[in-house]
mmCIF file with all atom_site columns, C-alpha atoms in Angstrom:
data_model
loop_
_atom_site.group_PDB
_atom_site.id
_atom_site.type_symbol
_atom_site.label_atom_id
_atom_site.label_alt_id
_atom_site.label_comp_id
_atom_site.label_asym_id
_atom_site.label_entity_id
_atom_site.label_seq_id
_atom_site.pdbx_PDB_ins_code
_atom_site.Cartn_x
_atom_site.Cartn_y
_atom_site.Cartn_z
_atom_site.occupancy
_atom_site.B_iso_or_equiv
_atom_site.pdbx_formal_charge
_atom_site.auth_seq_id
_atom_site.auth_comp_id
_atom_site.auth_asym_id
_atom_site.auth_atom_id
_atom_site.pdbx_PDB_model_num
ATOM 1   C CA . UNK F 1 1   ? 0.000   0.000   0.000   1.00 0.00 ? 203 UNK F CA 1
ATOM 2   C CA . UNK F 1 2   ? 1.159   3.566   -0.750  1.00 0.00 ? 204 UNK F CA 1
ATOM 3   C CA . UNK F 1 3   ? 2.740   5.310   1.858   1.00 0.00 ? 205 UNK F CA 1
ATOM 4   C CA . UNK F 1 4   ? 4.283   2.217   3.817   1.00 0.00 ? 206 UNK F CA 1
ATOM 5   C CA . UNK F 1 5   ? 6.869   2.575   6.084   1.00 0.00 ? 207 UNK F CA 1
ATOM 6   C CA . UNK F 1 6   ? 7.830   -0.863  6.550   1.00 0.00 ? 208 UNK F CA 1
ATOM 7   C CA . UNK F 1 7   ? 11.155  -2.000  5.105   1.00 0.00 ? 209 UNK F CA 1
ATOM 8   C CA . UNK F 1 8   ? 10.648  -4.164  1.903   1.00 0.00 ? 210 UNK F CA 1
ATOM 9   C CA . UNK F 1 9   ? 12.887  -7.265  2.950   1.00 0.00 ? 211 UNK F CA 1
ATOM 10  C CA . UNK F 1 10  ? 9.834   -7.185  5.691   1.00 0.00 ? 212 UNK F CA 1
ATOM 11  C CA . UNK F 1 11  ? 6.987   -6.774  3.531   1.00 0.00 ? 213 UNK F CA 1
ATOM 12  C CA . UNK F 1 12  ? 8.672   -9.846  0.841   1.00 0.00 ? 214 UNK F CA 1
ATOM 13  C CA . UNK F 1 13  ? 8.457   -11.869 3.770   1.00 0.00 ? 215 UNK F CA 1
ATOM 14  C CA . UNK F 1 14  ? 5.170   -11.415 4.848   1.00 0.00 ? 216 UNK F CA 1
ATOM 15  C CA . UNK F 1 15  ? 2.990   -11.024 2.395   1.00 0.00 ? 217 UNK F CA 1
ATOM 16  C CA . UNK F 1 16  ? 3.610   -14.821 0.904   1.00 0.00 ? 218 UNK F CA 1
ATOM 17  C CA . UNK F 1 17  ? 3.264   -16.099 4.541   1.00 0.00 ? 219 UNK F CA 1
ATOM 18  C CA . UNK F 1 18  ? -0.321  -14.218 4.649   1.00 0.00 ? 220 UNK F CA 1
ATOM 19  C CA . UNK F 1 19  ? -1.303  -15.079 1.528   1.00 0.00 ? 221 UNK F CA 1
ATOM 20  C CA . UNK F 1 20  ? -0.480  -19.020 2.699   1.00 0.00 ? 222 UNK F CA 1
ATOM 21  C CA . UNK F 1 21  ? -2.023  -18.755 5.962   1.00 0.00 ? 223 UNK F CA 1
ATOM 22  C CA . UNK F 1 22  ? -5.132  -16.692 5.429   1.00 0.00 ? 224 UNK F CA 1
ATOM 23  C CA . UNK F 1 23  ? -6.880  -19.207 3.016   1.00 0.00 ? 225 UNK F CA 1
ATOM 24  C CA . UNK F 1 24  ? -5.759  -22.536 4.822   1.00 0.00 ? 226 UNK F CA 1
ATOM 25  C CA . UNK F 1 25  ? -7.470  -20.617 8.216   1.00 0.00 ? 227 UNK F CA 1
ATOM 26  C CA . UNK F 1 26  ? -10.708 -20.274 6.511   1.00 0.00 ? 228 UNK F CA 1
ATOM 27  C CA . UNK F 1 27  ? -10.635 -23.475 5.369   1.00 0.00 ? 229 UNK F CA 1
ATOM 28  C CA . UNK F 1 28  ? -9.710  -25.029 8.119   1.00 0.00 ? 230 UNK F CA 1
ATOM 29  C CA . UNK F 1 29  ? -12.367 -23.338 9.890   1.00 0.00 ? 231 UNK F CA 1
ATOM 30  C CA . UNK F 1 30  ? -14.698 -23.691 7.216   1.00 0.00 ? 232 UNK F CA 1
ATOM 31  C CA . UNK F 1 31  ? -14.495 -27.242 7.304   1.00 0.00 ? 233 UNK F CA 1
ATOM 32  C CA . UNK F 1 32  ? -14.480 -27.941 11.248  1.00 0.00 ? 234 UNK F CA 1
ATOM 33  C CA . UNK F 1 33  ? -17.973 -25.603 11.409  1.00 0.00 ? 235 UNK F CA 1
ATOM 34  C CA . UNK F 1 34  ? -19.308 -28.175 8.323   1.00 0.00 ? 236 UNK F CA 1
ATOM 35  C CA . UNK F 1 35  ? -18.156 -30.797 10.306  1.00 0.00 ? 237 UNK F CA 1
ATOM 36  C CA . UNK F 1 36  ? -20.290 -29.854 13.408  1.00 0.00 ? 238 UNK F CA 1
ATOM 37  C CA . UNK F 1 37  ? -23.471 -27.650 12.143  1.00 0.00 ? 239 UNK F CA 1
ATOM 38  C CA . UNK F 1 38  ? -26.905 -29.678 12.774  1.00 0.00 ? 240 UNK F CA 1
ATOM 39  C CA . UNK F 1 39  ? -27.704 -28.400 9.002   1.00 0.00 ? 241 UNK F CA 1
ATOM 40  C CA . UNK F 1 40  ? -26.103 -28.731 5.628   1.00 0.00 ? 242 UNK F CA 1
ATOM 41  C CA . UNK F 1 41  ? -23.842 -25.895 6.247   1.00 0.00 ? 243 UNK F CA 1
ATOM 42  C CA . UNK F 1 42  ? -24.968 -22.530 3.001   1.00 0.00 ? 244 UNK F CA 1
ATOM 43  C CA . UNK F 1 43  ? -22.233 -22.071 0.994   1.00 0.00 ? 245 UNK F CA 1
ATOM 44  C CA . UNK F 1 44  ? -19.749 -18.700 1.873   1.00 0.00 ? 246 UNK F CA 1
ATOM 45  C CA . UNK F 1 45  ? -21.238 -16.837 -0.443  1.00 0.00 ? 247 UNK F CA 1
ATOM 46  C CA . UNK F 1 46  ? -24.822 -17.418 0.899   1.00 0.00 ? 248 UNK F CA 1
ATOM 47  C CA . UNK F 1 47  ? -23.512 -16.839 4.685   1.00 0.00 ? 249 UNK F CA 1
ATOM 48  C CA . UNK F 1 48  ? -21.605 -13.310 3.269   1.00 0.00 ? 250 UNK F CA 1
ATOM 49  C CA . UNK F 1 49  ? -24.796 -12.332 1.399   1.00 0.00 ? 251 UNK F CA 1
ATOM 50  C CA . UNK F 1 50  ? -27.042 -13.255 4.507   1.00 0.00 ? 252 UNK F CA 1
ATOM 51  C CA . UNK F 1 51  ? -24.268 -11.319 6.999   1.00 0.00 ? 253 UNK F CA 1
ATOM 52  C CA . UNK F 1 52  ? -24.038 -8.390  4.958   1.00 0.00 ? 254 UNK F CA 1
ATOM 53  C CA . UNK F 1 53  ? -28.198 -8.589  4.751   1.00 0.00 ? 255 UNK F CA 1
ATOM 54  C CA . UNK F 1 54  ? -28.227 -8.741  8.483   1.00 0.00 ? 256 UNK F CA 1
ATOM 55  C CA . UNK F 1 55  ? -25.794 -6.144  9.034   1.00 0.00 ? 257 UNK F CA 1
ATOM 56  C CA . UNK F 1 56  ? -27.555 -3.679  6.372   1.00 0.00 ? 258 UNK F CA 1
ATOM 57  C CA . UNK F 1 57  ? -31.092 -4.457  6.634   1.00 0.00 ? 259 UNK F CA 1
ATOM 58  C CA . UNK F 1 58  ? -32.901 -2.881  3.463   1.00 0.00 ? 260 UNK F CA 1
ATOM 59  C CA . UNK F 1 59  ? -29.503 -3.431  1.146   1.00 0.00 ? 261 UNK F CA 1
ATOM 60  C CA . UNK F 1 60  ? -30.550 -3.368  -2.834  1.00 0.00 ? 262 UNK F CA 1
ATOM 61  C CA . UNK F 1 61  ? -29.101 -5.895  -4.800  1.00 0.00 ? 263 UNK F CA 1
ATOM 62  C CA . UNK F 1 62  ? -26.357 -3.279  -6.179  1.00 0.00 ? 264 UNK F CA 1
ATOM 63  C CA . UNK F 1 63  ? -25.340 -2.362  -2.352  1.00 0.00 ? 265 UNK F CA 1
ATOM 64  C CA . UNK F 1 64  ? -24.777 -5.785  -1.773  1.00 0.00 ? 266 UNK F CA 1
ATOM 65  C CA . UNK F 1 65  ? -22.942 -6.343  -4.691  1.00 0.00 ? 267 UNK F CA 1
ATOM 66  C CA . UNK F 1 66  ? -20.681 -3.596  -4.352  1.00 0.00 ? 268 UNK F CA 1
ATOM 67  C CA . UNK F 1 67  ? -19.840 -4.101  -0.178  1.00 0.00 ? 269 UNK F CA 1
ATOM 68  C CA . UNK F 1 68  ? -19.482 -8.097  -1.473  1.00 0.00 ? 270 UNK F CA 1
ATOM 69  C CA . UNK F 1 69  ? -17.329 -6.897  -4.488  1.00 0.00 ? 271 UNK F CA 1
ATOM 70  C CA . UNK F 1 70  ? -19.090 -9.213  -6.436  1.00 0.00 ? 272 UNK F CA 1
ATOM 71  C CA . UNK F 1 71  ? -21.059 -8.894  -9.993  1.00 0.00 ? 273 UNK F CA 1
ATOM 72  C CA . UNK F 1 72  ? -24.510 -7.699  -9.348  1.00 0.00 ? 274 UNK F CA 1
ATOM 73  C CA . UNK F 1 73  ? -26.078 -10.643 -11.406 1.00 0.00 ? 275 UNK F CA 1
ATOM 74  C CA . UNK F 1 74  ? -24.603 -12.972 -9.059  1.00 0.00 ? 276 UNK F CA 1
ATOM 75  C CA . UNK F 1 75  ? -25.865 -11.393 -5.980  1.00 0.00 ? 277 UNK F CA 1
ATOM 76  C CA . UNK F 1 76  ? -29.449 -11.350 -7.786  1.00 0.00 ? 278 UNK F CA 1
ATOM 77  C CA . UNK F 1 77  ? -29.478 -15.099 -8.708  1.00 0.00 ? 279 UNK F CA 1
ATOM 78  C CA . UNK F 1 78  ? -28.288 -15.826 -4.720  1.00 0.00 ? 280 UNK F CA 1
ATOM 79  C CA . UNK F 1 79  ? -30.859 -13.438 -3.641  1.00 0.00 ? 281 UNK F CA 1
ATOM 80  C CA . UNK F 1 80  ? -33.006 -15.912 -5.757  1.00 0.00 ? 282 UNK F CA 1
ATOM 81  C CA . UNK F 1 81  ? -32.277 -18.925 -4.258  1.00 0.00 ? 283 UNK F CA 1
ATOM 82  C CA . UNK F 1 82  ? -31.946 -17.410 -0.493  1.00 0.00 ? 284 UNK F CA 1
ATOM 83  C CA . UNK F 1 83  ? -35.235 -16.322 -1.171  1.00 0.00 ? 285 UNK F CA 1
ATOM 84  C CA . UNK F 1 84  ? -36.498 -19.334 -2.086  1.00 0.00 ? 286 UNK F CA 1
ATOM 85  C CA . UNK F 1 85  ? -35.050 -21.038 0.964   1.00 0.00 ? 287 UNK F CA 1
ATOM 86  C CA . UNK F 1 86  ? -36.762 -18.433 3.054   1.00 0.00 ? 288 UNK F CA 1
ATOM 87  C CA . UNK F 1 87  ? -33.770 -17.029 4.145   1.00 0.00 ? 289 UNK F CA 1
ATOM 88  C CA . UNK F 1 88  ? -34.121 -13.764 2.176   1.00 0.00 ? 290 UNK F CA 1
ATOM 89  C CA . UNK F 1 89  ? -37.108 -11.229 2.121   1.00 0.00 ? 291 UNK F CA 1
ATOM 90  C CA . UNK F 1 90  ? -37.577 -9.131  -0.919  1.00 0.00 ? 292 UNK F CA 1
ATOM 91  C CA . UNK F 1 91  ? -39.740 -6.067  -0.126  1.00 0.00 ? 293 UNK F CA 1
ATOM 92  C CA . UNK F 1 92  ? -40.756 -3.050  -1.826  1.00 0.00 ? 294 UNK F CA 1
ATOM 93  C CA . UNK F 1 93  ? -38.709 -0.050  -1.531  1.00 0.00 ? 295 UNK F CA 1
ATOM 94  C CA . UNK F 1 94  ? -40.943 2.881   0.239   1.00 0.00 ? 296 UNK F CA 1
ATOM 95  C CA . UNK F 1 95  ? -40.214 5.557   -2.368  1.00 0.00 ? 297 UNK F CA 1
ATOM 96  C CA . UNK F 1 96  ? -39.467 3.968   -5.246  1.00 0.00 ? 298 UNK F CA 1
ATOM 97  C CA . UNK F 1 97  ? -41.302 1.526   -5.841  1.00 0.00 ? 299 UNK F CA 1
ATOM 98  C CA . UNK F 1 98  ? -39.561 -0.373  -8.975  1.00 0.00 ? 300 UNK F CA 1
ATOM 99  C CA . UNK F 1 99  ? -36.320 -0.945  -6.230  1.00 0.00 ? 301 UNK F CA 1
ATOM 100 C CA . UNK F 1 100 ? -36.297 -4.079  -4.114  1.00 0.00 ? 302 UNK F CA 1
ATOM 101 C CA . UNK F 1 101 ? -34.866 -3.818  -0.219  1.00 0.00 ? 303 UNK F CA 1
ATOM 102 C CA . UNK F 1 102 ? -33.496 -6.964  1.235   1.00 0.00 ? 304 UNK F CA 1
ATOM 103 C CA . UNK F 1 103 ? -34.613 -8.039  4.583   1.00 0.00 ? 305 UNK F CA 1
ATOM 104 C CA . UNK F 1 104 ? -33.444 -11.479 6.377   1.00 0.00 ? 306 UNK F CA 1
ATOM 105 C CA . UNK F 1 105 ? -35.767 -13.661 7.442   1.00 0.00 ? 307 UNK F CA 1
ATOM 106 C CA . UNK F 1 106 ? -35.774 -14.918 11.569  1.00 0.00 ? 308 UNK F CA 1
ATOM 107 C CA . UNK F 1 107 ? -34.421 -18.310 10.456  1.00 0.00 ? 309 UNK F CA 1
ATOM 108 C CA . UNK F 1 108 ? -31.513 -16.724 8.501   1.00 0.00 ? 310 UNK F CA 1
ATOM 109 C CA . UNK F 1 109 ? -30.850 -14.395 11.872  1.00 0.00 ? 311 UNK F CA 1
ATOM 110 C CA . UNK F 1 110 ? -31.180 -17.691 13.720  1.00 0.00 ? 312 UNK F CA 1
ATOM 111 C CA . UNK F 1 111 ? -28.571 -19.945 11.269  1.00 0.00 ? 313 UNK F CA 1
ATOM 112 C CA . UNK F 1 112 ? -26.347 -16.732 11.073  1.00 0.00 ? 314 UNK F CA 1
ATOM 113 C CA . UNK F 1 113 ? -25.766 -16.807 15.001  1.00 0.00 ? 315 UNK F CA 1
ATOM 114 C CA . UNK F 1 114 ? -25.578 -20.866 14.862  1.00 0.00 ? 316 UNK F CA 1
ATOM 115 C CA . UNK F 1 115 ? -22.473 -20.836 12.434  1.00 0.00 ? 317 UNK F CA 1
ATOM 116 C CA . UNK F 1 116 ? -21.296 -17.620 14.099  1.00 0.00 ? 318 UNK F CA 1
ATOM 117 C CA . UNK F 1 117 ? -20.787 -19.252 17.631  1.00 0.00 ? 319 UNK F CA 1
ATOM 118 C CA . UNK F 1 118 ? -19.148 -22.240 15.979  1.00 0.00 ? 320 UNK F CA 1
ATOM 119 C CA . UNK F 1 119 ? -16.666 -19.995 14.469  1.00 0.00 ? 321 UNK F CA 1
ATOM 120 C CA . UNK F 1 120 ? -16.404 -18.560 17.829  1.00 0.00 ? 322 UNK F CA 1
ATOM 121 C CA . UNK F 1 121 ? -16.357 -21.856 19.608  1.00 0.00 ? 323 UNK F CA 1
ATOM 122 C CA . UNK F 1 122 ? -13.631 -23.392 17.371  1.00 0.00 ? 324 UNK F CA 1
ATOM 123 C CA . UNK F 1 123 ? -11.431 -19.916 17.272  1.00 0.00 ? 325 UNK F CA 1
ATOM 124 C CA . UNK F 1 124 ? -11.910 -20.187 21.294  1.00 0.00 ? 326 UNK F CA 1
ATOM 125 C CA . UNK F 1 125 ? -10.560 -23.692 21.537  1.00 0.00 ? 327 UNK F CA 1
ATOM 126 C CA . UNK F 1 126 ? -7.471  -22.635 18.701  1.00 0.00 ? 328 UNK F CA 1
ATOM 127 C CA . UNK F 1 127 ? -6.904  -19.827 20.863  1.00 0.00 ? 329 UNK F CA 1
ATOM 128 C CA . UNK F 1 128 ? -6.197  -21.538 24.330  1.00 0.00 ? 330 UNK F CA 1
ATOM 129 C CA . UNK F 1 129 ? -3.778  -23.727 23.154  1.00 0.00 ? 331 UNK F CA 1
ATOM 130 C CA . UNK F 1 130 ? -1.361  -20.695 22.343  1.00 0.00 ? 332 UNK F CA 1
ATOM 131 C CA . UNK F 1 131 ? 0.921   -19.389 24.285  1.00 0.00 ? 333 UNK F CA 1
ATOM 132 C CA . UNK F 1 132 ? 0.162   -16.100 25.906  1.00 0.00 ? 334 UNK F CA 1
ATOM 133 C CA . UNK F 1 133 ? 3.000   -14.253 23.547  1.00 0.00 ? 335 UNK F CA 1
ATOM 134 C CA . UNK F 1 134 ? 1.011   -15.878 20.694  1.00 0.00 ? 336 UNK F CA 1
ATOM 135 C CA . UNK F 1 135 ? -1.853  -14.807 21.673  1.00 0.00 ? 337 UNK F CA 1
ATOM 136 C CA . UNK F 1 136 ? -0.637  -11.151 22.470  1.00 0.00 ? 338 UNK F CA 1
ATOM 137 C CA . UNK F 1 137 ? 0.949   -11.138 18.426  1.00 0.00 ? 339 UNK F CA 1
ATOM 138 C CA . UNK F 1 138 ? -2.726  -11.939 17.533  1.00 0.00 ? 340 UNK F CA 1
ATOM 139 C CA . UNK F 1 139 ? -4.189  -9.357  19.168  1.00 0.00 ? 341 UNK F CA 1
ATOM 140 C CA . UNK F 1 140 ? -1.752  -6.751  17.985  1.00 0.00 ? 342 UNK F CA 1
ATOM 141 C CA . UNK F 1 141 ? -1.863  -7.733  14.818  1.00 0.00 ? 343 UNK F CA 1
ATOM 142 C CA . UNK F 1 142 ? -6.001  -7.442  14.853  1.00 0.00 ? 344 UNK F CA 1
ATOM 143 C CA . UNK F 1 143 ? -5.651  -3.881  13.921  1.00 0.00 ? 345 UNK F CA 1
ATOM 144 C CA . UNK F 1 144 ? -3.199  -4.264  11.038  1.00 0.00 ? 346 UNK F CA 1
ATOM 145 C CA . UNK F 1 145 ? -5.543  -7.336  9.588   1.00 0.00 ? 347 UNK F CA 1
ATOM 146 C CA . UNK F 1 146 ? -8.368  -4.724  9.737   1.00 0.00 ? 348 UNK F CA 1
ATOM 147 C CA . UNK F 1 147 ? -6.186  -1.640  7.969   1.00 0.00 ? 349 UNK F CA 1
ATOM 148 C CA . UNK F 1 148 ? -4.893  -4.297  5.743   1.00 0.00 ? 350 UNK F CA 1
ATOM 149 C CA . UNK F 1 149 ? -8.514  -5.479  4.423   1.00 0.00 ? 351 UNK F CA 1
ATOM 150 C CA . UNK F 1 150 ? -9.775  -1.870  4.367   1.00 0.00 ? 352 UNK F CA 1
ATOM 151 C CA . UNK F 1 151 ? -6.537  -1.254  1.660   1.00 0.00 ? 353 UNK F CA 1
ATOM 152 C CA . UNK F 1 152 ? -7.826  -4.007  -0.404  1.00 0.00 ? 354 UNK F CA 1
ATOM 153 C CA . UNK F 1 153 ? -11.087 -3.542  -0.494  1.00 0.00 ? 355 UNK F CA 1
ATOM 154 C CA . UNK F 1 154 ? -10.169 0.165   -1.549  1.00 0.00 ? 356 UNK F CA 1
ATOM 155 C CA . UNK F 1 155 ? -8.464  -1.290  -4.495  1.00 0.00 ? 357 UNK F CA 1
ATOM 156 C CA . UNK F 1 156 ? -10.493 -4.059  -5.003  1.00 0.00 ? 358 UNK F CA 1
ATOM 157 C CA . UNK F 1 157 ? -13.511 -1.334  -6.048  1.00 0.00 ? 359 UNK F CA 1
#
């Protein structure tokens, strides 16, 4: 990112260890909440559509699409079948009334907070068996992670 101060040899170095470890962490994780969810568990992009949804009750299609940085047809045909799962409200926007607002439904809330607190659950359990150094690194780092995702998202649009 523009404007870095850190010293290249450093930035070499980390950036192919994040790029590694980033992925096989959501996977891992990914596959341990699979594992242990009563349901079939939605597929990410179904979970990020519902989250996002959740977190910006009302979204149009085109919000979503651009927060999800995703192709606006795509969001439509998951709106589609979240919809058609019940998971996903369409409803009339209040002014306008050719726009569509997205609303989740209580059972999407309700499988939202399931697979939330196994991701929570399984972090928890990860977490403990660090060592309290590791576990201060993590938490420092929790503010670069956040900077760092903000910076690609920037670029990403």
């Amino acid at each position: 990112m523009p404007g870095s101060s850190a010293p290249q040899r450093d930035v070499d170095r980390v950036a192919p260890a994040l790029a590694d470890a980033l992925p096989a962490l959501h996977r891992a994780l990914d596959r341990l909440v699979a594992r242990d969810y009563a349901l079939p568990k939605p597929p990410e992009g179904h979970l990020n559509l519902l989250r996002h949804v959740a977190e910006h009750e009302g979204a149009t299609v085109r919000e979503a699409a651009d927060a999800l940085l995703m192709k606006p047809n795509n969001v439509s045909a998951l709106v589609s079948q979240l919809t058609e799962q019940g998971l996903l409200e369409r409803r009339p926007d209040s002014t306008d009334k050719r726009a569509v607002r997205l609303h989740p439904t209580a059972v999407a809330r309700r499988r939202l907070g399931e697979v939330r607190a196994l991701q929570v659950s399984h972090l928890t359990e990860a977490l403990l068996s660090l060592t309290e150094g590791e576990m201060d690194a993590l938490g420092s780092a929790l503010g670069a992670l956040h900077s760092l995702t903000r910076g690609l998202r920037s670029a990403a649009h």
